[in-house]
Coordinates of C-alpha atoms in Angstrom, one line a residue:
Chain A
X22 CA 80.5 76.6 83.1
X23 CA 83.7 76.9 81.1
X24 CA 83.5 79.1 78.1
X25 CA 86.3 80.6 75.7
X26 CA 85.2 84.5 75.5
X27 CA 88.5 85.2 73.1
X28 CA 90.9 84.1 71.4
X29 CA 93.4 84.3 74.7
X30 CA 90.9 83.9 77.4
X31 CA 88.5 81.8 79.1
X32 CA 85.9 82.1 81.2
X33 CA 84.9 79.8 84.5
X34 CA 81.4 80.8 85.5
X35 CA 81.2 79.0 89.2
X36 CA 77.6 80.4 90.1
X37 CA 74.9 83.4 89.1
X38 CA 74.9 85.7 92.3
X39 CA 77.0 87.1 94.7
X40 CA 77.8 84.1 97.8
X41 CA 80.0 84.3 100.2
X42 CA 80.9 80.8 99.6
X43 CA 81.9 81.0 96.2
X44 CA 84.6 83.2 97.1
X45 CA 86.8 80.6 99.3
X46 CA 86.1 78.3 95.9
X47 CA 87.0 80.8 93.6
X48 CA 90.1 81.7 95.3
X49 CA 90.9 78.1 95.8
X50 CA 90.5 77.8 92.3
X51 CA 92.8 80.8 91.2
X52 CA 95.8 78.9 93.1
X53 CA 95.4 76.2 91.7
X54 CA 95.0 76.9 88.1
X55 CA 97.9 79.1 88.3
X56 CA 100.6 76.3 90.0
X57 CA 99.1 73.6 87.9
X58 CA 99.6 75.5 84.5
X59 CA 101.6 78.2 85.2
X60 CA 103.7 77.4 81.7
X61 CA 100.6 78.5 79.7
X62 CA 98.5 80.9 82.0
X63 CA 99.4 84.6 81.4
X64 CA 96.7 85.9 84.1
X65 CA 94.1 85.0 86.5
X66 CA 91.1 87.4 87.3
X67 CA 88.8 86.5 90.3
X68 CA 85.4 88.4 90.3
X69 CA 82.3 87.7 92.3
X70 CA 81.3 84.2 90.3
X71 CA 83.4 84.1 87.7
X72 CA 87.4 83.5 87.1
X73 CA 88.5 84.8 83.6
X74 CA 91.8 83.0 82.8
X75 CA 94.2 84.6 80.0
X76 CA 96.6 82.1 77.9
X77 CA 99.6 82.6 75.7
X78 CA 98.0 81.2 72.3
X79 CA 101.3 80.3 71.4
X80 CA 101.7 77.4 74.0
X81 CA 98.3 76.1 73.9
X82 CA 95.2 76.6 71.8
X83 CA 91.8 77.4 73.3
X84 CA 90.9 73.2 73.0
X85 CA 93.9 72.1 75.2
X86 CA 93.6 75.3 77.2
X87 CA 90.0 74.6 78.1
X88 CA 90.4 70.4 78.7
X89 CA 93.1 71.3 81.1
X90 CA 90.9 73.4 83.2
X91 CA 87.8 71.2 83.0
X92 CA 89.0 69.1 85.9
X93 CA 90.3 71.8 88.0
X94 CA 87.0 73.2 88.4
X95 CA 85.2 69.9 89.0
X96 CA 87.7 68.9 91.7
X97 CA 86.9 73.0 93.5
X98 CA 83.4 71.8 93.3
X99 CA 83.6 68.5 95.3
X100 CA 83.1 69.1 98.8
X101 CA 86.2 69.1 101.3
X102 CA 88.2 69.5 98.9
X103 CA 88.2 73.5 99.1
X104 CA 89.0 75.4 102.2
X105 CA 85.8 76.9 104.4
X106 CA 85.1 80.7 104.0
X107 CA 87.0 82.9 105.1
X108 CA 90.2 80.4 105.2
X109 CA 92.7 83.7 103.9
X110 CA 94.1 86.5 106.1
X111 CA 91.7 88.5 108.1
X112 CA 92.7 92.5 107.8
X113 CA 91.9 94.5 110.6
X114 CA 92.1 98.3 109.1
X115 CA 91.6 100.9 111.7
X116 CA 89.4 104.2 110.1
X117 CA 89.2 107.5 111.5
X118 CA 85.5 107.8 110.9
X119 CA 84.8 111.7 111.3
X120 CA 83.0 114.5 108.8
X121 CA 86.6 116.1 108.2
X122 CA 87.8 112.4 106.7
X123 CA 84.2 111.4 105.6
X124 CA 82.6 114.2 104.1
X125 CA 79.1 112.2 103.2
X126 CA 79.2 110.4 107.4
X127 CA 76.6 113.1 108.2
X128 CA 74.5 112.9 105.5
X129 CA 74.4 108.7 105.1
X130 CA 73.5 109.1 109.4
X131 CA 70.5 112.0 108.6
X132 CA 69.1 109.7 105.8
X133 CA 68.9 106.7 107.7
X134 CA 67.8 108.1 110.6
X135 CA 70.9 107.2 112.6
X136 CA 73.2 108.7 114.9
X137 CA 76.7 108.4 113.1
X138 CA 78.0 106.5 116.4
X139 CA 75.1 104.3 115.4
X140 CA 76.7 104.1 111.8
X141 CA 80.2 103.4 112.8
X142 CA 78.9 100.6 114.9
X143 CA 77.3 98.9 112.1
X144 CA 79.8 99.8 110.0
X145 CA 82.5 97.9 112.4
X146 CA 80.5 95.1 113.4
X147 CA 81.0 92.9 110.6
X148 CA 84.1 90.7 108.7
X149 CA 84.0 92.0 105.6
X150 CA 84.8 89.8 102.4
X151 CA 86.9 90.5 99.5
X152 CA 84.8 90.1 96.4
X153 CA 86.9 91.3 93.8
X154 CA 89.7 93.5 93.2
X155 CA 89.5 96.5 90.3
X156 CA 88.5 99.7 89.4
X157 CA 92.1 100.8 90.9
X158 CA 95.5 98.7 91.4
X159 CA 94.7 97.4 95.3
X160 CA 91.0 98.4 95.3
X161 CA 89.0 95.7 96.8
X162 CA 85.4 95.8 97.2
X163 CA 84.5 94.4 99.9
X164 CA 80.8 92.7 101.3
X165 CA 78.2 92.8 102.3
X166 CA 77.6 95.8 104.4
X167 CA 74.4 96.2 106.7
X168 CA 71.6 96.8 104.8
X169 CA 71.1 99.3 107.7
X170 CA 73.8 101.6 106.5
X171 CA 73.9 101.0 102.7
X172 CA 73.3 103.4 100.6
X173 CA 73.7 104.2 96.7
X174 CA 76.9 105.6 95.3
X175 CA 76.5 109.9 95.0
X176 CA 74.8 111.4 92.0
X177 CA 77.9 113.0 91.0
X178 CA 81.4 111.3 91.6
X179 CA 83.5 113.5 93.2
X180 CA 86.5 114.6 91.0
X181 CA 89.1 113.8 93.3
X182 CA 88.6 111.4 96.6
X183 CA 91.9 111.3 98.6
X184 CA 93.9 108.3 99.3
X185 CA 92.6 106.2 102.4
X186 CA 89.2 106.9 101.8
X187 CA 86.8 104.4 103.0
X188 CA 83.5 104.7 101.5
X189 CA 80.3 102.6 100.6
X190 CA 78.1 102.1 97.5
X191 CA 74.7 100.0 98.4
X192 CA 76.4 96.7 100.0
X193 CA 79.8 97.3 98.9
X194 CA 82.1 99.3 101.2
X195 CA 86.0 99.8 100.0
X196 CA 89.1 101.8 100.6
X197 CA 90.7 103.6 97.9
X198 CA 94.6 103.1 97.6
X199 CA 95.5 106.3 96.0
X200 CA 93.6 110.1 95.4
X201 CA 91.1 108.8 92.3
X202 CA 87.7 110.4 90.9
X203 CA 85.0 108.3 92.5
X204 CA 81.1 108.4 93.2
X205 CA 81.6 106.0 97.0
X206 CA 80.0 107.9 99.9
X207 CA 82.9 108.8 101.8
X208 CA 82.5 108.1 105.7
X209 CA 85.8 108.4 107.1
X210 CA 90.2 107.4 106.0
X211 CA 92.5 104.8 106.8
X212 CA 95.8 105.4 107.4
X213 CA 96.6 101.6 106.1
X214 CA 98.9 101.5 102.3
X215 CA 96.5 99.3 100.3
X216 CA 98.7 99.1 97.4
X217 CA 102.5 99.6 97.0
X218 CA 105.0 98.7 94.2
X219 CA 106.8 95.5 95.9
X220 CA 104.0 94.7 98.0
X221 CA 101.5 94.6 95.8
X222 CA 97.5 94.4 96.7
X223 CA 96.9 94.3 100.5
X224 CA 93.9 92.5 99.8
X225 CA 93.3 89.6 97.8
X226 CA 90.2 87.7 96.7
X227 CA 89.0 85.5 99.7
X228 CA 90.2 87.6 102.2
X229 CA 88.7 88.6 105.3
X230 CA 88.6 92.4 106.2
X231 CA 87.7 94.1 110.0
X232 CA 87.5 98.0 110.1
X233 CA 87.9 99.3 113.5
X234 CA 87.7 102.9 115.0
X235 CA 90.7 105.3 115.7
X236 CA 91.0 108.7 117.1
X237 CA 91.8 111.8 115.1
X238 CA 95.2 111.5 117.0
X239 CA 95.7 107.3 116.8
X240 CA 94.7 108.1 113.1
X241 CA 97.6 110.7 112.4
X242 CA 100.0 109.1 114.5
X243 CA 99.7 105.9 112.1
X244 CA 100.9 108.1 109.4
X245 CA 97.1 109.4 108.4
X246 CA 97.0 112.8 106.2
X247 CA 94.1 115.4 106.5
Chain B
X12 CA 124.2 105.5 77.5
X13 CA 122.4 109.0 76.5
X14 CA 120.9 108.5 72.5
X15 CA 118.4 110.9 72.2
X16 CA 117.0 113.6 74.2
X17 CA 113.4 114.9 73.9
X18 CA 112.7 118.3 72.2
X19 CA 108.6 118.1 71.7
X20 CA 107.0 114.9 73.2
X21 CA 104.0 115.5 71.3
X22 CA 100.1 115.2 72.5
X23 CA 101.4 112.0 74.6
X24 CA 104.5 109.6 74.3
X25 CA 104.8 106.4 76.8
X26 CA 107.4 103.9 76.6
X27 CA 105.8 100.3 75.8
X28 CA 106.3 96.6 75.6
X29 CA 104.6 93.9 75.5
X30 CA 102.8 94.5 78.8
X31 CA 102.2 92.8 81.7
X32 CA 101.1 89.6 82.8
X33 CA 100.0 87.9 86.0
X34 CA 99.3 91.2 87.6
X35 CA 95.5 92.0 86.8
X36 CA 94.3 89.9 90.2
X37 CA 96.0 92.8 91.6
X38 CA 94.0 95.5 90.1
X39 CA 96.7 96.4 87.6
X40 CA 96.0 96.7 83.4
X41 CA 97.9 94.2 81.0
X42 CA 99.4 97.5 79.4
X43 CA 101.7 97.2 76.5
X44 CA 101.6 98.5 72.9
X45 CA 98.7 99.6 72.1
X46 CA 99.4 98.7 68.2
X47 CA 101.4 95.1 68.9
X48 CA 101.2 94.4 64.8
X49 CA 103.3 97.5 64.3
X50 CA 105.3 97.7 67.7
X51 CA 106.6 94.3 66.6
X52 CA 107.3 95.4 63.2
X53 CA 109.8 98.1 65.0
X54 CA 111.6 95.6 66.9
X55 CA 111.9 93.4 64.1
X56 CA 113.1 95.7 61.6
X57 CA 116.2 96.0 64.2
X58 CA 116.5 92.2 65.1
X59 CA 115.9 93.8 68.5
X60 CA 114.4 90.8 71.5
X61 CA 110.7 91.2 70.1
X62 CA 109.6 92.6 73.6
X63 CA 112.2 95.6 73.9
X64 CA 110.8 98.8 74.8
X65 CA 109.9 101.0 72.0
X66 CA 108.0 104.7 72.2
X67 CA 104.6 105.0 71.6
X68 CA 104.1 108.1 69.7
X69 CA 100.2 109.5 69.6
X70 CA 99.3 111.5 67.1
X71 CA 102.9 112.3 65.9
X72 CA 104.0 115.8 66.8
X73 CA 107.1 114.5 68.8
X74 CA 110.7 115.5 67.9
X75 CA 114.3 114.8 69.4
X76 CA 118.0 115.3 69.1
X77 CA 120.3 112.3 68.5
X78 CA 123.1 112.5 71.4
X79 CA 124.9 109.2 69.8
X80 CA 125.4 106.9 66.7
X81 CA 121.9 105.4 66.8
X82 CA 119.7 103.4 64.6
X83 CA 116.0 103.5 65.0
X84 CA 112.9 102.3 63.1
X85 CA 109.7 104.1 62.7
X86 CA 105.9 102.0 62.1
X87 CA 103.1 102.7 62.9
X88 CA 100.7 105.8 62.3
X89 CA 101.8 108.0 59.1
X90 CA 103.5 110.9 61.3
X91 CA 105.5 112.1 58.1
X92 CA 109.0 111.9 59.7
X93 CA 111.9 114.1 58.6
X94 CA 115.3 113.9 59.6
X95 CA 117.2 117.4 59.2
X96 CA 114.3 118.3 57.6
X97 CA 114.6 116.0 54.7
X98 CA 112.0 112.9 54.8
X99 CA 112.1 109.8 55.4
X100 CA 111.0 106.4 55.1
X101 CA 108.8 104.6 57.6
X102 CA 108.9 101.3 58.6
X103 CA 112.7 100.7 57.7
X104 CA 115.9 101.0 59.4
X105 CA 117.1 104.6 59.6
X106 CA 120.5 106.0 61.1
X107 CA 120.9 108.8 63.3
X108 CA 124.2 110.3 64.1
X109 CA 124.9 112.9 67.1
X110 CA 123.5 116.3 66.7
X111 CA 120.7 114.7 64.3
X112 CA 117.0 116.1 64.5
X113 CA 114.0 113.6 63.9
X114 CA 110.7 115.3 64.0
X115 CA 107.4 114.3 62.8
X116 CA 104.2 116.2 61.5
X117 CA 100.6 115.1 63.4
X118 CA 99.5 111.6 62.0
X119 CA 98.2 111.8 58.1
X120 CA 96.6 108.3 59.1
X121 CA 97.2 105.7 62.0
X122 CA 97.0 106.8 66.0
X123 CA 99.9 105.5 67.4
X124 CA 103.4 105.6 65.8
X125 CA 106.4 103.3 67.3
X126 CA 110.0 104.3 67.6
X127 CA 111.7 101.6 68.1
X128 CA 116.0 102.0 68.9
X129 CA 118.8 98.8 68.1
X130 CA 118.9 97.1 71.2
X131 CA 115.8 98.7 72.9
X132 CA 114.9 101.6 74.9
X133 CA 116.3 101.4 78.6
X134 CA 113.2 102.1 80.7
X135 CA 111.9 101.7 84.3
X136 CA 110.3 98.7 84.5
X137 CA 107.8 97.5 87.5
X138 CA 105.5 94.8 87.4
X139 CA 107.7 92.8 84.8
X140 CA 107.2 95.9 82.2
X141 CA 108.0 99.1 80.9
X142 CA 104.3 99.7 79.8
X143 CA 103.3 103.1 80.9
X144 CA 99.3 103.1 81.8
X145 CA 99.1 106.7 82.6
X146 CA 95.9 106.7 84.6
X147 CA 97.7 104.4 87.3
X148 CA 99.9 107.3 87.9
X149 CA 102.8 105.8 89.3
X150 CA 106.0 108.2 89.8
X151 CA 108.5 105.9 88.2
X152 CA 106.1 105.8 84.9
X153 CA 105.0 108.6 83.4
X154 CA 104.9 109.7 79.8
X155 CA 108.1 111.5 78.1
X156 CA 108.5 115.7 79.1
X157 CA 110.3 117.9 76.7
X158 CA 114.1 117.8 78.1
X159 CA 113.5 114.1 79.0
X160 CA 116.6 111.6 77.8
X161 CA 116.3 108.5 76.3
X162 CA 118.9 106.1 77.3
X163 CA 119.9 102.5 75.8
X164 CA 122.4 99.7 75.3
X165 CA 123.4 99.5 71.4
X166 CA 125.1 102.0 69.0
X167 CA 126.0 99.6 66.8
X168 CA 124.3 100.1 63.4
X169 CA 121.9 98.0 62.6
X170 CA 121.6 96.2 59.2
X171 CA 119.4 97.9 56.4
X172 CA 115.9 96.3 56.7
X173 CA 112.6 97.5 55.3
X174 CA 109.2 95.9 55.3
X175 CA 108.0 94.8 52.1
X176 CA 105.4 97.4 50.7
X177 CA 102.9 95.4 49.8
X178 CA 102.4 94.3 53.5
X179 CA 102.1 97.4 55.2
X180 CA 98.5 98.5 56.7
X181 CA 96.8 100.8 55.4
X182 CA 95.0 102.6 58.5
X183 CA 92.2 105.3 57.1
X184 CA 90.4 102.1 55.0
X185 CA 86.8 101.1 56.5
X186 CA 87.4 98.3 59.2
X187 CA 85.6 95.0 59.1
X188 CA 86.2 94.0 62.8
X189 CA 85.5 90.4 63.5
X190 CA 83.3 89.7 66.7
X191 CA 83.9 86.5 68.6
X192 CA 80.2 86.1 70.1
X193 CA 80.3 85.4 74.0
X194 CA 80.0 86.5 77.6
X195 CA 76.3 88.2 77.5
X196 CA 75.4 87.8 73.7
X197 CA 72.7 85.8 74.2
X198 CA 71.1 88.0 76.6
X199 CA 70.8 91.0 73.6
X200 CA 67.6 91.0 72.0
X201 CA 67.9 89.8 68.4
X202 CA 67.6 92.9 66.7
X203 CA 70.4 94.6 68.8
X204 CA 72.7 92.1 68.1
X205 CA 71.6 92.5 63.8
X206 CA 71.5 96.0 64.6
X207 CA 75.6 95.8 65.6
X208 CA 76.5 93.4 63.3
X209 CA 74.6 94.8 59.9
X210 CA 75.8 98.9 61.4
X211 CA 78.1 101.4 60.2
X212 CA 79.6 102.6 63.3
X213 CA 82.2 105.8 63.8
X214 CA 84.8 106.0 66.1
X215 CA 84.3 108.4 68.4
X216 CA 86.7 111.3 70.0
X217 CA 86.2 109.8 73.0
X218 CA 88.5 106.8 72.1
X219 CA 92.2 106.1 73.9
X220 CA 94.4 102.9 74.8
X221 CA 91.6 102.1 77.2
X222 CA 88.9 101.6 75.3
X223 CA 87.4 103.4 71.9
X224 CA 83.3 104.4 71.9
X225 CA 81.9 104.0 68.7
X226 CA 79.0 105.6 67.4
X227 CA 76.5 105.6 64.7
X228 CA 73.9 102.9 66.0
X229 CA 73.1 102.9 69.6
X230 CA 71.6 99.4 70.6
X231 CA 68.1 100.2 71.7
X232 CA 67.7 97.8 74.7
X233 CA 71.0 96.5 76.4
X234 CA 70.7 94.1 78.8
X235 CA 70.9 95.3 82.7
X236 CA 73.9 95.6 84.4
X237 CA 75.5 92.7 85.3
X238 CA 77.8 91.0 88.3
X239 CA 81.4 92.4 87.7
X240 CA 83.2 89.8 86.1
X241 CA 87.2 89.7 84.1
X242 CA 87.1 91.9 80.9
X243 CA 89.3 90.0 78.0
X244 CA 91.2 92.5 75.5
X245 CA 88.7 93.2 72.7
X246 CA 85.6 93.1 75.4
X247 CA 82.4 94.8 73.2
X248 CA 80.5 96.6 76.2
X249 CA 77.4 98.2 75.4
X250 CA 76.5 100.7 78.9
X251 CA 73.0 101.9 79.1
X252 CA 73.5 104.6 76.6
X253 CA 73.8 101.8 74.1
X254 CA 76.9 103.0 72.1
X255 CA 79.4 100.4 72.0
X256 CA 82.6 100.2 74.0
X257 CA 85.6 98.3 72.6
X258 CA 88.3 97.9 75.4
X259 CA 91.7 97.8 74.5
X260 CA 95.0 97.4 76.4
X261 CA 94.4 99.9 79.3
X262 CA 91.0 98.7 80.3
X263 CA 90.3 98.1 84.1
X264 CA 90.1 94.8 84.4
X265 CA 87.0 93.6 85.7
X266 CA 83.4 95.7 85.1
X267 CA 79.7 95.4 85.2
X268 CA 78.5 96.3 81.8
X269 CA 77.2 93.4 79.3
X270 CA 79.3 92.4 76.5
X271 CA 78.7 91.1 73.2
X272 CA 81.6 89.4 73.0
X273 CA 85.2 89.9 71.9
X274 CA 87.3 91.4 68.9
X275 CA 89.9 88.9 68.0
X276 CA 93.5 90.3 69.0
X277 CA 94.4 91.2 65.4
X278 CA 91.6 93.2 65.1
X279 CA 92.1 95.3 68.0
X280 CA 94.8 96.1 67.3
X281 CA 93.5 97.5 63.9
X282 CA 91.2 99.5 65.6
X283 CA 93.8 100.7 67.7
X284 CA 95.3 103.0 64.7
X285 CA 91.9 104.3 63.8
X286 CA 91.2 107.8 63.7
X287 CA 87.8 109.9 64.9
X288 CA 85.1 109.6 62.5
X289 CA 86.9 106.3 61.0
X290 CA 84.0 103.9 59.5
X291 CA 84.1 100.7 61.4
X292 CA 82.0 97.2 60.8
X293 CA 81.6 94.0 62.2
X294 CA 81.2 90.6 61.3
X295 CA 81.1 87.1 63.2
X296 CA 83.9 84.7 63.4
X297 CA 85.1 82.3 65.7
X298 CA 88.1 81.0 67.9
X299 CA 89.4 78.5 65.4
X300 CA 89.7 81.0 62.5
X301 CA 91.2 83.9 64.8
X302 CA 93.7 82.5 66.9
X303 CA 95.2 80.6 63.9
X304 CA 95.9 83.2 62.4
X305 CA 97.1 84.9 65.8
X306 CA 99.4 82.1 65.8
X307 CA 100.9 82.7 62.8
X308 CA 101.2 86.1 62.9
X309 CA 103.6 85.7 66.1
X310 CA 105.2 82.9 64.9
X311 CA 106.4 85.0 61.8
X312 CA 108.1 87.5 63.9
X313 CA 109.4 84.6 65.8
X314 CA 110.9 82.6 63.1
X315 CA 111.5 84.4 60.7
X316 CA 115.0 86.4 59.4
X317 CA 115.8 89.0 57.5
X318 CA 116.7 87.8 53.8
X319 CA 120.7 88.9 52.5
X320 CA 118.7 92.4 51.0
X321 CA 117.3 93.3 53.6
X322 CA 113.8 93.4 52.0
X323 CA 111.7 90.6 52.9
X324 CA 111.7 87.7 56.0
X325 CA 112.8 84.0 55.5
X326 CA 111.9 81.3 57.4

């Protein structure tokens, strides 16, 4: 569903819930709207099921704008013509998963009566996906985690959650690229730079991401703070 | 070179363009003048390249020394400028020669007042802009300290040029804000969505470059929350308190509250000079009507010159 929400932007609704599969599509879809029109497209904003696509209203009006995208989305929908999940760059992040660096590790492992080896082992088993990135230049929020280990974001965000943080809010697990207030239960850091200046986002829609465990010393020896 | 240095930045001061583009997939805001029907006014007055960097004044209160022949123009909020102490004219060219002292009272009316300088500001730029979103907090962008100096390109004086009165906003009248229904509008009950569009609404304190609350008729029954999706400029969110949320050029760019739909760009960036407590309605229009008249809005600065006087545009 293609809809114009304003008078610079328009909206490509792929499906109505969170799928793994629509991610690879939607990503697919991002590159190509933005080599195919790159003379009109000002920006291109991947989310869970929808892209929202910002024009320059003075090189196309939102008729033209919307006819040109029409058959990009019908040709992302045919089969084989998209790449298979998980086609982008698999991360592996390692996390020093610990009380000091995850100040809520305890607590998630005494409310779901789990030993926080237990959590870290659920935490680590899977290849994450990047939904979307917001909330923060580089933050990507990334699915779905164990239903095991998911738990709702804290009552009270905490005013300032450092840099590396790697925390979870009920499916949802994420790292944040820089010291932020946020409500994610914390359970341990990453050394990894998820955002810089020339780099950009680590992450990008699509993406595959593996957390793995790392010692208190492997952890500051990768250029981790505490 | 060195043009003006900073005396009193005032409650904030950020350097501005247009703003960025291609870089929200990345997390980052679109940025840029909050205010671009003034900010372009500023450049324009100077024949300046329509995107040069330009201050963003909040509130007024700022105040600097001239360190070189320089001309400037001033739109924007109502700060009351004075140079020497003697006033002067807004949105016209003024000249400021070494040792001179521009300084401005707090905004009579209007939020954001832009200085713009012939030639344009010279300003750290990453991400294709100057804009400074301040909540990003990156080192190289910041907003302007006492003591800071304000570097550029031109001291040649520019040629007089003033906008014609009769075309300059007037920013404490009651706002009619045109709504462009979409995104979750149809999922409002049908009173909410009479309730916004029949309400007298107040912008609240609680109003900045991201976004401004307004309150005065909370909807009584917003929809749930919704997947995350991209957040256009002008995005109406209603959270579950029900007092609507108008996002602006700062906003994070995706979220999970329902929308009503969009302001048109014109009219955000009305909204953008309002004050607390400002009156604010809405009405319903619709893409063909808005970006028309988007398109000739930035076509005029565009294609337009100054006239022999000085005081009025050409095409």
């Amino acid at each position: 569903m293609i809809s114009c929400v304003s008078d610079d932007s328009i909206l490509i609704r792929l499906g109505e819930s969170i799928d793994p599969d629509l991610t690879a599509r939607i990503a697919a879809l991002c590159i190509a709207i933005e080599s195919q029109h790159s003379a009109w497209v000002t920006d291109v904003v991947p989310s869970y099921t929808t892209v929202l696509v910002s024009y320059d209203p003075s090189m196309i009006d939102f008729r033209r704008a919307r006819q040109a995208l029409v058959p990009l989305l019908h040709s992302s929908t045919e089969a084989g013509t998209v790449a298979p999940a998980r086609s982008g760059t698999v991360h592996e992040i390692p996390v020093y998963y610990a009380p000091e660096s995850g100040p809520d590790l305890q607590n998630l492992a005494y409310n779901k009566s789990l030993s926080v080896a237990k959590v870290i082992q659920y935490h680590t088993a899977v290849t994450y996906q990047v939904f979307a990135i917001g909330f923060l230049p580089g933050f990507g929020f990334l699915g779905s985690v164990a239903e095991a280990i998911a738990t709702p974001r804290r009552q009270s965000p905490r005013k300032q959650v450092p840099a590396g943080s790697v925390g979870i809010a009920n499916q949802q697990t994420a790292i944040y690229p820089k010291a932020s207030p946020g409500g994610w239960q914390l359970i341990g850091r990453s050394p990894v730079t998820m955002f810089d200046v020339d780099g950009l986002s680590r992450l990008k829609v699509g993406d595959g991401v593996r957390f793995h465990a790392v010692s208190r010393s492997e952890y500051l020896n990768l250029g981790g703070t505490l | 070179m060195k043009l003006l240095r900073v005396i009193a930045p005032g409650p904030r001061t950020t350097v501005q363009d247009s703003g960025r583009r291609h870089f929200q997939k990345h997390g980052l805001a679109e940025g840029g003048a909050a205010d671009r029907h003034a900010f372009l006014w500023a450049n324009k007055l100077l024949d300046n390249d329509l995107n040069a960097a330009c201050l963003e004044i909040t509130l007024g209160g700022f105040e600097a020394e001239a360190l070189a022949h320089v001309s400037i123009a001033l739109t924007g909020a109502d700060t009351r400028p004075r140079i020497n102490g003697i006033a002067v004219a807004m949105w016209q060219t003024l000249q400021l020669t070494p040792g001179d002292r521009l300084s401005m009272t707090s905004a009579a009316s209007g939020r954001y007042c832009y200085l713009a300088i012939r030639g344009g500001l010279q300003a750290p730029t990453l991400f294709g802009s100057a804009t400074v979103v301040v909540r990003e907090q990156f080192d190289e962008l910041r907003p302007l300290a006492r003591g800071d100096t304000l570097t550029g390109f031109d001291t040649s004086p520019a040629k007089p040029a003033r906008m014609p009165v009769a075309d300059r906003p007037i920013y404490g009248a009651p706002l009619k804000l045109r709504l462009i229904p979409g995104y979750q509008y149809s999922q409002f009950s049908q009173t909410d969505r009479a309730r916004f569009l029949s309400s007298e609404y107040r912008v609240s304190t609680q109003s900045d470059r991201m976004g401004f609350k307004l309150e005065g008729a909370a909807l009584q029954d917003p929809p749930p929350g919704i997947v995350s999706e991209g957040i256009a400029l002008g995005s109406v969110q209603v959270p579950g308190d029900g007092d609507p949320i108008v996002l602006l050029k700062d906003r994070q760019t995706i979220g999970g509250y329902p929308k009503l739909g969009t302001l048109c760009a014109l009219d955000c960036y009305r909204l953008a000079q309002a004050q607390p407590g400002q009156a604010v309605g809405f009405e319903v229009s619709d893409i063909a009507t808005t970006q028309n008249e988007r398109m000739l809005f930035e076509s005029m600065f565009r294609n337009t010159h100054w006239n022999k006087c000085g005081d009025g545009l050409a095409w």
